[in-house]
Amino acid sequence: MTRTIVLALVLALVGFAAGNWYAKPRAPAQEADAARVAASYEGGFRADGESAAAVSERLASGNITAVAGAPGEHEIVVADGESIQEAVKRAAPGTVIRVRPGTYHETVYIDKDAIRLVGVIEQGRRPVLDGHGKLNDAVLYSGNGIVVENFTITKYKGNGIMGQAGNNFEIRNNLIIDTGVYGIFPQLGKNGIVEHNVLSGIEDAAIYIGMSDNIHVAHNVVFENVAGIEIENSRHAIVENNYVYDNTGGILAFITPGLPIKTTSDVIVRNNFVVRNNHPNFGAPGSIVAGIPAGTGILVMAADEVVIEDNIISDHKTAGILIVDHANAANLTIDPESDPNPDRVAVLDNVMYRNGYDTIPEVKALMLAGMQRGEPDIVRVGPSTGSCILNRSRYVTVGLDDFGVCGFGNTDATVTYLLPPVPPRVIEPGERGKIAYLGICSGCHIYGGRMVGPPVQAIQALYMDDPQALADYIANPVRKRDDYPEMPPQNYLDPETRLAVAKYMLEVRN
Amino acid sequence: MWRLFSLLILGGALVAPAGFAADAARGGTLYAPCAACHGAQAQGNPALQAPVLAGQDAGYLARQLRHFRAGIRGAADGDTAGATMRAQLAPLPDDAAIDDVAAWLASLPAPRAAAVEGAVLRTGSNYYQSKCGACHGARAEGNPALFAPRLAGLDADYLARQYRNFAAGLRGTEPADRYGRQMRLMATALPGEAELRDVLGFIAAQSQQE
């Protein structure tokens, strides 16, 4: 009797799967025609008052390779044994601070504009910023037109280099090793370059572009981190010519739900080596980053208009490219103000091999339901509209039946999204708390979920109507949760700002 | 000199509770009448709406007992189980008795909760970690530093009833109950009944993994 029921169930399931398979629209024509492939992708960014022709010229010219403005005439030299922070205090905007080789144990906080912090490299010796496992951040900046280059940064607990609402930044040629939660983390910045850096051993994202616009991430080597390069709640970014290997997930374009800026779109990922990102996930259990399946080359989660072109993507056990919506992602919850679906994703020509050879159960189940065999290069889970792929027959794909053929074959028309130096972010009187919340707190706290620190919603419940108590905690945190990283003191902010941000944090509603 | 004196007072205050350490053995004796509802091993009895007490944080238990005594908990219209508990406080006449019984209960091993039928554990995990885990711990083990009780091992009916009591204002409204008011602010954080069930399933699963 039982056997009959089981048999009936199996038959019903097989019938269901087969019905699904036959009922689905068959994949469209395999190859795009020549004219369509010759067309080039052009991102959607347009500055105020710019004509369409001017946009095209700006995107294609590629003559913007620096954004911080010309160096000023002032110069300060810092020698081994001296303090970089003291030099920053003395420096007028426009100063170049040259730091000679040596070891510096300090946090450098730059809260003025147009400071170039430049390491002097002599016979291969660089200045080393060493946090000794005690300090939280190596370099924090809130100014505009900041340059940080030629440093070695190691053994900090929080960030290697973090930008807090500074525009026109250049972060270049740094070695950032075994240091904390984020390696290079420009937050809430517009018009910035992250290039020629080497990053390894970061617990969350090695390069984390957070809530930013017009960003260029190029020529970096990123290995043995949880997330290699992450474009999160950001727009108009190009990630190119990077070597990304041995991370848990290689390159990620993401919307994190619960952040105050709600979209990610127009991200070009091209000409990268994305190889064997199978590192066991060592993110804090329960955190969003801990939900990245080991063995993911490129992850697109809820981000729109992500264009993936001319990458070499190989040796990933889960998938070469994983495209997923919020509902099917691990360790996060839906944000009613964010579109949860990755729409208009374009997979152009890529070289992909040896991916999906030991994939996760969710993908296996999808393949079983679709009666598919093989090891998947590209996996799509959840809704995605307007997405496309070229030459799909080259790859093993799962869930891509409704992807059309792309109307463009390359991104050559978009050389850069960088702009001439843009004005600093306008901060209205009374907005100090809000800007500090967006530029600093949002790096680790989202409204209704667990990023690095506890959710803002829980913090609101704990502190209720007592912002002063929260402001005091921000200045001098005490660890209360074994399974969360320690909160770094934010005592470089003045007491008024701390109280303002505490008040803002207790009032936000998403 | 004045500072030294303050330090002595402060030091004395910190040491003082150790001088009045709760007597868990006496607590075990005091517990006897409670077993009628909460069970001999304090394992709870869902049929009587009596929660698990074994393995719960002593500070949390003592605080709740004082709240029942003071009418901060169990006095609201509609909290029938709470009202039942309020009527049964005679065996614990004073603070010492409360502290002793709480210490004894905390020393008992927490039982395993029954699995929740139909719960989607993956969704439950997502919502638990997003909404609950920051205070109650990643495995629902509780966190005394935040005055958040253990949830793992408590039966799902009790947890659901308390969650709804918080949401409905039957619990966590009294000014003196700061931690209860904190919880009340989170008792609308889950989007619906399905997610609540999933979270309860996740919590139950934590007690089975220990």
XYZ file of C-alpha atoms in Angstrom:
720
model
C 0.000 0.000 0.000
C 2.696 2.449 1.057
C 4.703 1.493 -1.985
C 1.793 2.324 -4.238
C 1.414 5.742 -2.675
C 5.126 6.441 -3.046
C 5.048 5.316 -6.665
C 2.043 7.514 -7.354
C 3.801 10.457 -5.748
C 6.936 9.930 -7.784
C 4.909 9.648 -10.983
C 3.010 12.798 -10.112
C 6.252 14.684 -9.495
C 7.836 13.475 -12.713
C 4.678 14.400 -14.604
C 4.687 17.820 -12.987
C 8.320 18.411 -13.891
C 7.809 17.202 -17.435
C 4.714 19.374 -17.819
C 6.683 22.339 -16.596
C 9.403 21.599 -19.067
C 7.129 21.265 -22.056
C 4.951 24.188 -21.061
C 7.878 26.620 -20.857
C 8.589 28.792 -23.847
C 11.561 27.397 -25.679
C 14.754 29.396 -25.535
C 14.937 32.105 -28.173
C 17.344 31.934 -31.100
C 20.801 30.980 -29.949
C 22.949 33.590 -31.640
C 22.461 37.301 -32.002
C 22.666 38.795 -35.468
C 25.841 40.696 -36.331
C 24.354 44.194 -36.139
C 23.027 43.704 -32.657
C 26.273 42.282 -31.388
C 28.207 45.223 -32.849
C 26.086 47.623 -30.777
C 27.633 48.801 -27.556
C 26.188 49.206 -24.083
C 25.955 52.736 -22.796
C 25.152 53.289 -19.154
C 22.360 55.572 -18.077
C 24.165 58.262 -16.148
C 23.696 61.838 -17.275
C 24.888 64.920 -15.382
C 22.483 67.837 -14.953
C 22.057 69.682 -18.233
C 24.280 67.322 -20.229
C 23.216 66.531 -23.803
C 23.036 62.970 -25.104
C 25.994 63.594 -27.379
C 28.046 64.999 -24.520
C 27.211 61.933 -22.430
C 28.385 59.609 -25.182
C 31.586 61.566 -25.614
C 32.304 61.588 -21.888
C 31.654 57.877 -21.518
C 33.789 56.923 -24.483
C 36.699 59.334 -24.221
C 38.342 57.681 -21.247
C 40.531 60.695 -20.640
C 39.591 61.017 -16.997
C 42.082 58.941 -15.033
C 42.252 61.093 -11.904
C 39.462 62.775 -9.968
C 41.025 64.346 -6.865
C 42.249 67.508 -8.553
C 45.833 68.677 -9.015
C 48.249 68.413 -6.063
C 48.798 71.664 -4.193
C 52.161 73.285 -3.582
C 52.385 72.552 0.142
C 54.218 69.468 1.227
C 54.874 67.832 4.596
C 57.253 64.910 5.041
C 56.612 62.426 7.838
C 59.565 60.291 8.913
C 59.584 56.986 10.769
C 58.859 57.679 14.445
C 56.696 60.717 13.706
C 52.904 60.870 13.628
C 50.946 61.007 10.383
C 47.925 62.365 12.235
C 49.961 65.292 13.524
C 50.896 66.094 9.932
C 47.231 65.938 8.903
C 46.362 68.369 11.698
C 48.978 70.835 10.459
C 48.120 70.416 6.780
C 46.122 73.023 4.918
C 43.827 71.775 2.164
C 45.931 71.121 -0.917
C 48.835 69.631 1.031
C 50.741 66.543 -0.090
C 51.794 64.531 2.954
C 54.675 62.239 2.066
C 55.155 59.410 4.520
C 58.601 57.791 4.530
C 59.141 54.056 5.004
C 58.785 52.924 8.602
C 56.132 51.525 10.908
C 53.280 53.700 12.097
C 50.900 52.556 14.814
C 47.978 54.940 14.582
C 44.583 55.786 13.121
C 44.687 58.639 10.624
C 41.504 60.686 10.427
C 41.268 63.211 7.611
C 38.382 65.630 8.036
C 39.531 68.303 5.599
C 39.535 68.504 1.817
C 42.254 67.938 -0.781
C 44.794 66.031 1.276
C 47.078 63.609 -0.552
C 48.488 60.956 1.758
C 51.302 59.474 -0.255
C 53.666 56.748 0.893
C 57.293 57.033 -0.173
C 58.570 53.711 -1.458
C 62.344 53.283 -1.223
C 63.954 50.153 -2.597
C 60.691 48.316 -2.100
C 60.198 49.558 1.476
C 56.850 51.166 2.135
C 55.405 52.946 5.120
C 53.493 50.358 7.147
C 50.367 51.223 9.106
C 50.202 48.487 11.746
C 47.204 48.325 14.088
C 48.791 45.565 16.236
C 45.366 43.911 16.365
C 44.250 46.703 18.701
C 43.357 49.734 16.614
C 40.167 49.728 14.587
C 40.860 51.768 11.476
C 44.004 52.711 9.599
C 42.705 55.628 7.511
C 39.318 57.332 7.807
C 38.462 60.313 5.675
C 35.441 62.552 5.448
C 37.028 65.194 3.218
C 36.726 65.520 -0.548
C 39.564 65.126 -3.020
C 41.449 62.661 -0.804
C 44.256 60.473 -2.147
C 45.687 57.508 -0.240
C 48.451 55.622 -1.981
C 51.549 53.442 -1.549
C 50.896 52.152 1.990
C 51.013 48.746 3.573
C 48.133 48.369 6.030
C 47.867 45.419 8.384
C 46.381 44.171 11.666
C 43.537 46.611 12.124
C 40.189 45.351 13.438
C 37.718 47.467 11.477
C 38.659 49.096 8.179
C 41.836 49.517 6.195
C 40.723 52.682 4.408
C 37.192 53.999 4.911
C 35.649 57.013 3.234
C 32.746 58.713 4.975
C 30.789 60.803 2.477
C 33.892 62.132 0.719
C 33.750 62.704 -3.071
C 36.533 62.615 -5.710
C 38.754 60.032 -3.992
C 41.694 58.016 -5.286
C 42.840 54.928 -3.396
C 45.767 53.408 -5.178
C 48.704 51.052 -4.902
C 48.175 49.915 -1.308
C 48.800 46.478 0.210
C 46.047 45.689 2.699
C 46.631 42.419 4.486
C 44.819 40.683 7.361
C 42.947 43.712 8.455
C 39.447 43.616 9.806
C 36.011 43.723 8.293
C 36.484 45.907 5.202
C 39.740 46.550 3.342
C 38.909 49.560 1.166
C 35.485 50.974 1.910
C 34.387 54.244 0.359
C 30.926 54.857 1.788
C 28.538 57.436 0.360
C 31.080 58.827 -2.098
C 30.714 60.099 -5.644
C 33.386 59.952 -8.324
C 36.163 57.729 -7.046
C 38.947 55.407 -8.127
C 40.157 52.234 -6.428
C 43.040 50.781 -8.419
C 46.267 48.800 -8.225
C 45.684 47.621 -4.660
C 46.378 44.166 -3.239
C 43.986 42.914 -0.565
C 43.865 39.682 1.400
C 42.479 38.205 4.606
C 39.457 40.498 5.031
C 36.505 39.063 7.002
C 33.785 40.707 4.950
C 34.463 42.567 1.696
C 38.005 43.368 0.581
C 36.829 46.218 -1.642
C 33.406 47.435 -0.585
C 31.870 50.223 -2.641
C 28.958 51.295 -0.432
C 26.090 53.626 -1.400
C 28.300 55.398 -3.928
C 28.109 56.639 -7.522
C 30.501 56.879 -10.495
C 33.203 54.526 -9.310
C 36.099 52.833 -11.082
C 37.605 49.685 -9.564
C 40.489 48.402 -11.647
C 43.741 46.447 -11.642
C 43.392 45.168 -8.092
C 44.475 41.756 -6.834
C 42.031 40.406 -4.294
C 42.406 36.983 -2.670
C 41.452 34.931 0.411
C 38.688 37.237 1.590
C 35.022 36.374 2.137
C 33.814 38.801 -0.550
C 36.349 39.992 -3.092
C 34.918 43.117 -4.723
C 31.454 44.266 -3.712
C 29.395 46.965 -5.433
C 26.592 47.526 -2.974
C 23.655 49.941 -3.148
C 25.689 51.899 -5.715
C 25.238 53.077 -9.298
C 27.411 53.633 -12.384
C 30.396 51.510 -11.456
C 32.971 49.757 -13.600
C 34.911 46.807 -12.242
C 37.615 45.835 -14.711
C 40.987 44.184 -15.100
C 41.065 42.770 -11.591
C 42.463 39.413 -10.516
C 40.041 37.927 -8.023
C 40.837 34.463 -6.669
C 40.454 32.195 -3.640
C 37.717 34.294 -2.049
C 34.375 32.819 -0.923
C 32.636 34.952 -3.565
C 34.612 36.817 -6.230
C 32.798 39.892 -7.555
C 29.403 40.896 -6.180
C 26.819 43.419 -7.325
C 24.264 43.673 -4.615
C 21.387 45.446 -2.980
C 21.582 45.007 0.756
C 18.050 45.448 2.103
C 17.642 47.937 4.937
C 20.355 50.365 3.885
C 19.158 53.966 3.519
C 20.000 54.106 -0.206
C 17.948 51.458 -1.921
C 19.261 50.719 -5.415
C 22.152 49.198 -7.312
C 22.245 49.639 -11.071
C 24.463 50.153 -14.092
C 27.458 48.064 -13.062
C 29.907 46.865 -15.713
C 32.041 43.861 -14.762
C 34.559 43.217 -17.526
C 37.981 41.835 -18.317
C 38.527 40.336 -14.887
C 40.154 37.054 -13.974
C 37.684 35.448 -11.593
C 39.187 32.153 -10.564
C 38.539 29.377 -7.979
C 36.699 31.494 -5.437
C 35.971 28.495 -3.238
C 37.322 29.711 0.082
C 35.304 28.461 3.079
C 33.105 31.293 4.272
C 34.578 32.819 7.446
C 32.034 35.640 7.843
C 30.267 35.933 11.201
C 27.491 33.265 11.316
C 24.060 34.747 10.649
C 25.466 37.827 8.893
C 24.545 38.580 5.278
C 28.050 37.938 4.011
C 27.988 34.518 5.700
C 25.158 33.669 3.302
C 27.400 33.779 0.217
C 27.830 30.205 -0.995
C 31.518 29.290 -1.235
C 32.438 28.738 -4.865
C 30.623 31.710 -6.413
C 32.509 33.593 -9.126
C 30.184 36.539 -9.733
C 27.091 37.121 -7.620
C 24.324 39.447 -8.784
C 21.758 39.918 -6.030
C 18.801 42.213 -6.741
C 21.050 44.609 -8.679
C 19.783 45.944 -12.027
C 21.639 46.523 -15.310
C 24.684 44.504 -14.422
C 26.700 43.854 -17.583
C 29.189 40.981 -17.445
C 31.641 40.932 -20.327
C 34.936 39.334 -21.340
C 35.788 37.859 -17.965
C 37.568 34.571 -17.466
C 35.486 32.761 -14.866
C 36.708 29.326 -13.902
C 36.915 26.683 -11.187
C 33.979 27.650 -8.980
C 32.228 24.805 -7.251
C 28.802 26.466 -6.859
C 28.512 28.516 -10.069
C 30.481 30.862 -12.262
C 27.703 33.448 -12.216
C 24.851 33.322 -9.693
C 21.911 35.671 -10.241
C 19.486 35.746 -7.328
C 16.672 37.807 -5.846
C 16.260 38.735 -2.194
C 13.647 36.090 -1.487
C 16.026 33.279 -2.392
C 19.149 34.691 -0.741
C 20.328 33.491 2.639
C 20.499 35.520 5.857
C 18.435 38.453 4.777
C 14.880 39.665 4.819
C 12.822 41.689 2.392
C 13.009 45.473 2.428
C 9.637 46.815 1.225
C 11.406 49.878 -0.233
C 13.900 47.901 -2.333
C 13.095 46.100 -5.564
C 14.136 42.557 -4.656
C 14.755 41.331 -8.205
C 17.847 41.516 -10.419
C 16.468 42.960 -13.668
C 18.062 43.667 -17.059
C 21.193 41.665 -16.300
C 23.322 41.145 -19.429
C 25.790 38.294 -19.794
C 27.911 39.024 -22.877
C 30.913 37.014 -24.042
C 32.816 35.398 -21.189
C 35.181 32.474 -20.976
C 33.791 30.010 -18.482
C 34.952 26.543 -17.571
C 34.984 24.094 -14.653
C 32.205 25.809 -12.745
C 29.367 24.260 -10.747
C 31.155 20.964 -10.187
C 29.966 20.662 -6.569
C 27.033 23.008 -6.375
C 24.659 23.766 -3.507
C 21.508 21.681 -2.867
C 19.179 24.518 -3.956
C 20.756 24.550 -7.418
C 20.740 20.758 -7.649
C 17.024 20.801 -6.857
C 16.418 23.381 -9.584
C 18.288 21.253 -12.097
C 16.366 18.169 -11.054
C 13.053 19.987 -11.461
C 14.110 21.098 -14.940
C 15.440 17.608 -15.769
C 18.828 19.150 -16.453
C 22.229 17.565 -16.252
C 25.739 18.921 -16.113
C 27.697 21.388 -14.022
C 26.243 24.879 -14.176
C 28.275 27.899 -15.239
C 25.387 30.319 -14.822
C 22.485 29.984 -12.389
C 19.482 32.234 -12.035
C 17.105 31.844 -9.051
C 13.980 33.966 -8.599
C 12.418 36.587 -10.876
C 14.524 38.596 -13.314
C 12.938 40.582 -16.128
C 14.530 42.019 -19.240
C 17.735 40.038 -18.780
C 19.770 38.658 -21.666
C 22.685 36.482 -22.662
C 24.847 36.027 -25.740
C 25.959 32.642 -27.056
C 24.134 30.695 -24.377
C 25.013 27.405 -25.999
C 28.591 27.807 -24.800
C 27.595 27.395 -21.176
C 25.627 25.126 -18.922
C 22.874 27.386 -17.626
C 20.093 26.922 -15.098
C 16.992 29.110 -14.988
C 17.920 31.227 -17.998
C 15.137 30.078 -20.341
C 13.458 33.465 -20.414
C 16.685 35.419 -20.915
C 16.583 36.977 -24.376
C 19.468 37.642 -26.738
C 21.242 40.869 -25.804
C 20.754 43.836 -28.087
C 24.390 44.844 -27.658
C 27.593 42.849 -27.807
C 30.113 44.888 -25.883
C 30.614 47.818 -23.526
C 33.193 49.623 -25.652
C 31.185 52.853 -25.726
C 31.487 53.118 -21.957
C 35.137 53.526 -21.086
C 34.586 55.257 -17.786
C 31.887 56.628 -15.485
C 34.362 58.999 -13.860
C 33.668 62.727 -13.988
C 35.677 65.895 -13.592
C 35.827 66.678 -9.853
C 32.271 67.023 -8.562
C 31.198 69.455 -5.826
C 31.261 68.152 -2.251
C 28.060 66.651 -0.923
C 25.829 69.435 0.329
C 25.107 68.990 4.024
C 22.244 71.183 5.175
C 22.259 72.547 8.709
C 20.551 69.958 10.865
C 21.667 67.094 8.630
C 24.808 66.271 10.576
C 23.229 63.260 12.244
C 21.803 61.942 9.012
C 25.086 62.232 7.111
C 26.998 60.536 9.915
C 24.408 57.753 9.936
C 24.668 57.232 6.179
C 28.423 57.705 5.990
C 29.466 55.771 9.089
C 26.795 53.686 10.862
C 25.378 52.232 7.640
C 28.731 50.593 6.999
C 27.808 47.935 9.533
C 24.172 48.449 10.551
C 21.110 47.993 8.375
C 17.592 48.730 9.528
C 15.926 45.360 9.908
C 18.652 42.774 9.538
C 22.116 41.652 10.420
C 24.980 43.011 8.370
C 27.992 43.305 10.673
C 26.462 44.888 13.764
C 22.981 44.422 15.232
C 19.985 45.806 13.314
C 19.006 49.434 13.839
C 15.509 48.215 14.725
C 16.894 46.307 17.726
C 19.054 49.282 18.733
C 15.915 51.453 18.684
C 14.138 48.988 20.947
C 17.071 48.885 23.351
C 17.592 52.665 23.624
C 14.032 53.885 22.964
C 13.879 57.545 23.938
C 17.403 57.868 25.315
C 19.729 59.126 22.555
C 22.282 60.310 25.105
C 22.814 56.746 26.326
C 23.315 55.650 22.730
C 25.702 58.555 22.082
C 27.701 57.513 25.143
C 27.838 53.944 23.875
C 29.025 55.101 20.440
C 31.943 56.900 22.082
C 32.854 54.044 24.362
C 31.280 50.731 23.354
C 31.238 47.692 25.602
C 31.027 44.306 23.980
C 27.708 42.601 24.758
C 27.347 39.959 22.066
C 29.784 37.079 21.758
C 28.760 36.297 18.196
C 29.114 39.841 16.844
C 32.373 41.695 16.172
C 33.328 44.351 18.669
C 31.905 47.800 17.967
C 34.757 50.271 17.362
C 34.618 53.498 19.372
C 33.593 56.456 17.207
C 35.281 58.926 19.518
C 36.930 60.799 16.652
C 33.490 62.379 16.191
C 32.750 65.333 18.465
C 30.075 64.933 21.165
C 27.517 67.031 19.247
C 27.833 64.809 16.183
C 27.558 61.678 18.299
C 24.366 62.945 19.910
C 22.987 64.057 16.538
C 23.623 60.672 14.956
C 22.162 58.866 17.967
C 18.995 60.931 17.666
C 18.822 60.233 13.957
C 19.405 56.529 14.459
C 16.531 56.291 16.933
C 14.185 57.983 14.461
C 14.845 56.321 11.094
C 12.122 54.007 9.914
C 13.914 51.955 7.255
C 41.110 60.282 50.167
C 37.533 60.941 49.183
C 38.109 59.012 45.946
C 39.542 56.057 47.858
C 36.494 56.085 50.098
C 34.175 56.064 47.048
C 36.095 53.174 45.603
C 35.657 51.249 48.817
C 31.921 51.838 48.754
C 31.719 50.922 45.100
C 33.851 47.837 45.698
C 31.653 46.858 48.607
C 28.544 47.252 46.459
C 29.996 45.025 43.783
C 30.957 42.334 46.231
C 27.738 42.483 48.231
C 25.566 40.165 46.123
C 28.105 37.387 46.607
C 27.566 37.739 50.352
C 23.883 36.964 49.816
C 24.376 34.261 47.204
C 21.137 32.544 46.267
C 20.679 29.145 47.871
C 19.833 26.846 44.991
C 19.274 23.852 47.244
C 16.669 25.752 49.232
C 15.215 26.849 45.913
C 14.700 23.220 44.952
C 12.652 22.684 48.088
C 10.668 25.855 47.562
C 9.890 24.747 44.014
C 7.898 21.673 45.070
C 4.398 23.230 44.792
C 5.274 24.777 41.414
C 5.828 21.305 39.937
C 2.071 20.765 39.727
C 1.978 22.956 36.659
C 5.579 23.426 35.538
C 6.593 19.756 36.015
C 8.990 18.008 38.401
C 12.003 18.931 36.288
C 10.530 22.327 35.404
C 10.101 21.037 31.890
C 6.795 22.881 31.461
C 3.345 21.682 30.491
C 1.850 23.155 27.313
C -1.588 21.736 28.185
C -1.645 24.044 31.223
C 0.079 26.886 29.379
C 2.907 26.509 31.887
C 6.265 27.308 30.279
C 9.587 25.563 30.628
C 11.600 27.085 33.454
C 14.572 24.686 33.506
C 17.784 26.212 32.224
C 16.420 29.749 31.999
C 18.621 32.643 33.105
C 18.195 33.208 36.862
C 18.115 36.985 36.528
C 15.295 36.790 34.016
C 13.262 34.341 36.146
C 13.675 36.414 39.296
C 12.699 39.582 37.435
C 9.555 37.958 36.032
C 8.560 36.604 39.429
C 8.907 40.082 40.922
C 6.896 41.491 38.025
C 4.120 38.968 38.634
C 4.160 39.861 42.320
C 4.012 43.592 41.595
C 1.310 43.236 38.923
C 3.680 44.435 36.211
C 3.092 41.126 34.460
C -0.042 39.016 34.474
C -2.444 41.752 35.555
C -3.574 42.897 32.107
C -7.066 41.984 30.954
C -6.791 39.045 28.608
C -3.597 37.531 29.992
C -5.315 34.529 31.560
C -2.198 32.401 31.897
C -0.438 35.339 33.527
C -3.349 35.796 35.920
C -3.118 32.105 36.862
C 0.553 32.552 37.642
C -0.134 35.646 39.742
C -2.512 33.611 41.896
C 0.160 31.015 42.652
C 2.915 33.114 44.234
C 2.303 32.147 47.881
C 5.198 29.635 48.037
C 7.614 32.466 47.249
C 6.953 35.000 50.002
C 10.024 37.220 49.682
C 12.952 38.234 47.466
C 15.236 35.615 48.975
C 12.800 32.841 48.090
C 12.481 34.178 44.553
C 16.252 34.358 44.086
C 16.728 30.860 45.489
C 14.150 29.216 43.254
C 15.460 31.108 40.237
C 18.986 29.895 40.960
C 17.784 26.300 41.247
C 15.817 26.474 37.993
C 18.758 28.013 36.145
C 20.928 25.092 37.223
C 18.645 22.505 35.560
C 19.318 21.350 32.004
C 17.058 23.016 29.416
C 14.806 20.479 27.681
C 14.377 20.086 23.936
C 11.356 21.662 22.340
C 9.143 19.767 19.915
C 9.619 20.637 16.240
C 7.104 23.081 14.739
C 5.022 21.520 12.021
C 5.118 23.265 8.677
C 7.868 25.695 9.664
C 10.297 26.661 6.889
C 13.585 26.687 8.758
C 15.487 28.668 6.151
C 13.005 31.529 6.293
C 12.887 31.139 10.052
C 16.657 31.460 10.242
C 16.648 34.558 8.046
C 14.020 36.298 10.143
C 15.397 35.108 13.455
C 18.884 36.404 12.658
C 17.486 39.638 11.289
C 15.042 40.447 14.063
C 15.706 38.393 17.183
C 19.273 37.129 17.290
C 20.896 40.474 18.066
C 19.515 40.246 21.604
C 18.493 36.626 22.152
C 21.712 35.197 20.686
C 22.495 33.491 17.399
C 21.226 30.131 18.714
C 18.415 31.521 20.871
C 20.524 30.851 23.924
C 19.695 34.225 25.517
C 22.044 37.021 26.513
C 22.101 38.169 30.155
C 24.220 41.199 29.168
C 21.160 42.484 27.302
C 18.624 40.988 29.759
C 17.299 38.834 26.940
C 16.011 35.416 28.058
C 16.837 32.083 26.542
C 14.259 31.035 23.933
C 15.663 27.669 22.845
C 13.768 24.869 24.565
C 10.622 26.898 25.285
C 7.550 25.422 23.657
C 6.297 27.192 20.548
C 2.808 27.853 21.931
C 4.212 29.732 24.898
C 6.562 31.750 22.708
C 3.795 32.620 20.252
C 1.462 33.614 23.105
C 4.053 35.906 24.644
C 4.948 37.437 21.281
C 1.273 38.221 20.739
C 0.881 39.471 24.298
C 3.712 41.920 23.720
C 2.222 43.014 20.408
C -1.247 43.448 21.956
C 0.068 45.388 24.938
C -0.759 42.711 27.527
C 2.910 42.659 28.395
C 5.692 45.200 28.109
C 3.740 48.393 28.726
C 4.576 49.175 32.370
C 7.152 51.954 32.830
C 9.012 49.821 35.375
C 9.414 46.995 32.856
C 12.075 48.509 30.618
C 13.177 45.212 29.070
C 9.587 44.237 28.440
C 9.021 47.555 26.697
C 12.067 46.848 24.561
C 10.569 43.545 23.523
C 7.217 45.146 22.815
C 8.923 47.375 20.224
C 10.159 44.240 18.443
C 6.882 42.344 18.676
C 5.647 43.809 15.425
C 8.914 43.187 13.574
C 7.843 39.979 11.864
C 5.671 40.541 8.802
C 3.059 37.865 9.508
C 1.889 34.617 11.072
C 3.762 32.450 8.573
C 7.079 34.081 9.412
C 6.310 33.812 13.134
C 5.756 30.084 12.695
C 8.999 29.775 10.730
C 10.931 31.622 13.423
C 9.409 29.414 16.134
C 10.487 26.395 14.113
C 14.021 27.759 13.923
C 14.074 28.355 17.690
C 12.799 24.832 18.379
C 15.481 23.404 16.106
C 18.179 25.156 18.137
C 17.228 23.184 21.243
C 17.481 19.960 19.287
C 21.006 20.681 18.122
C 22.445 21.134 21.608
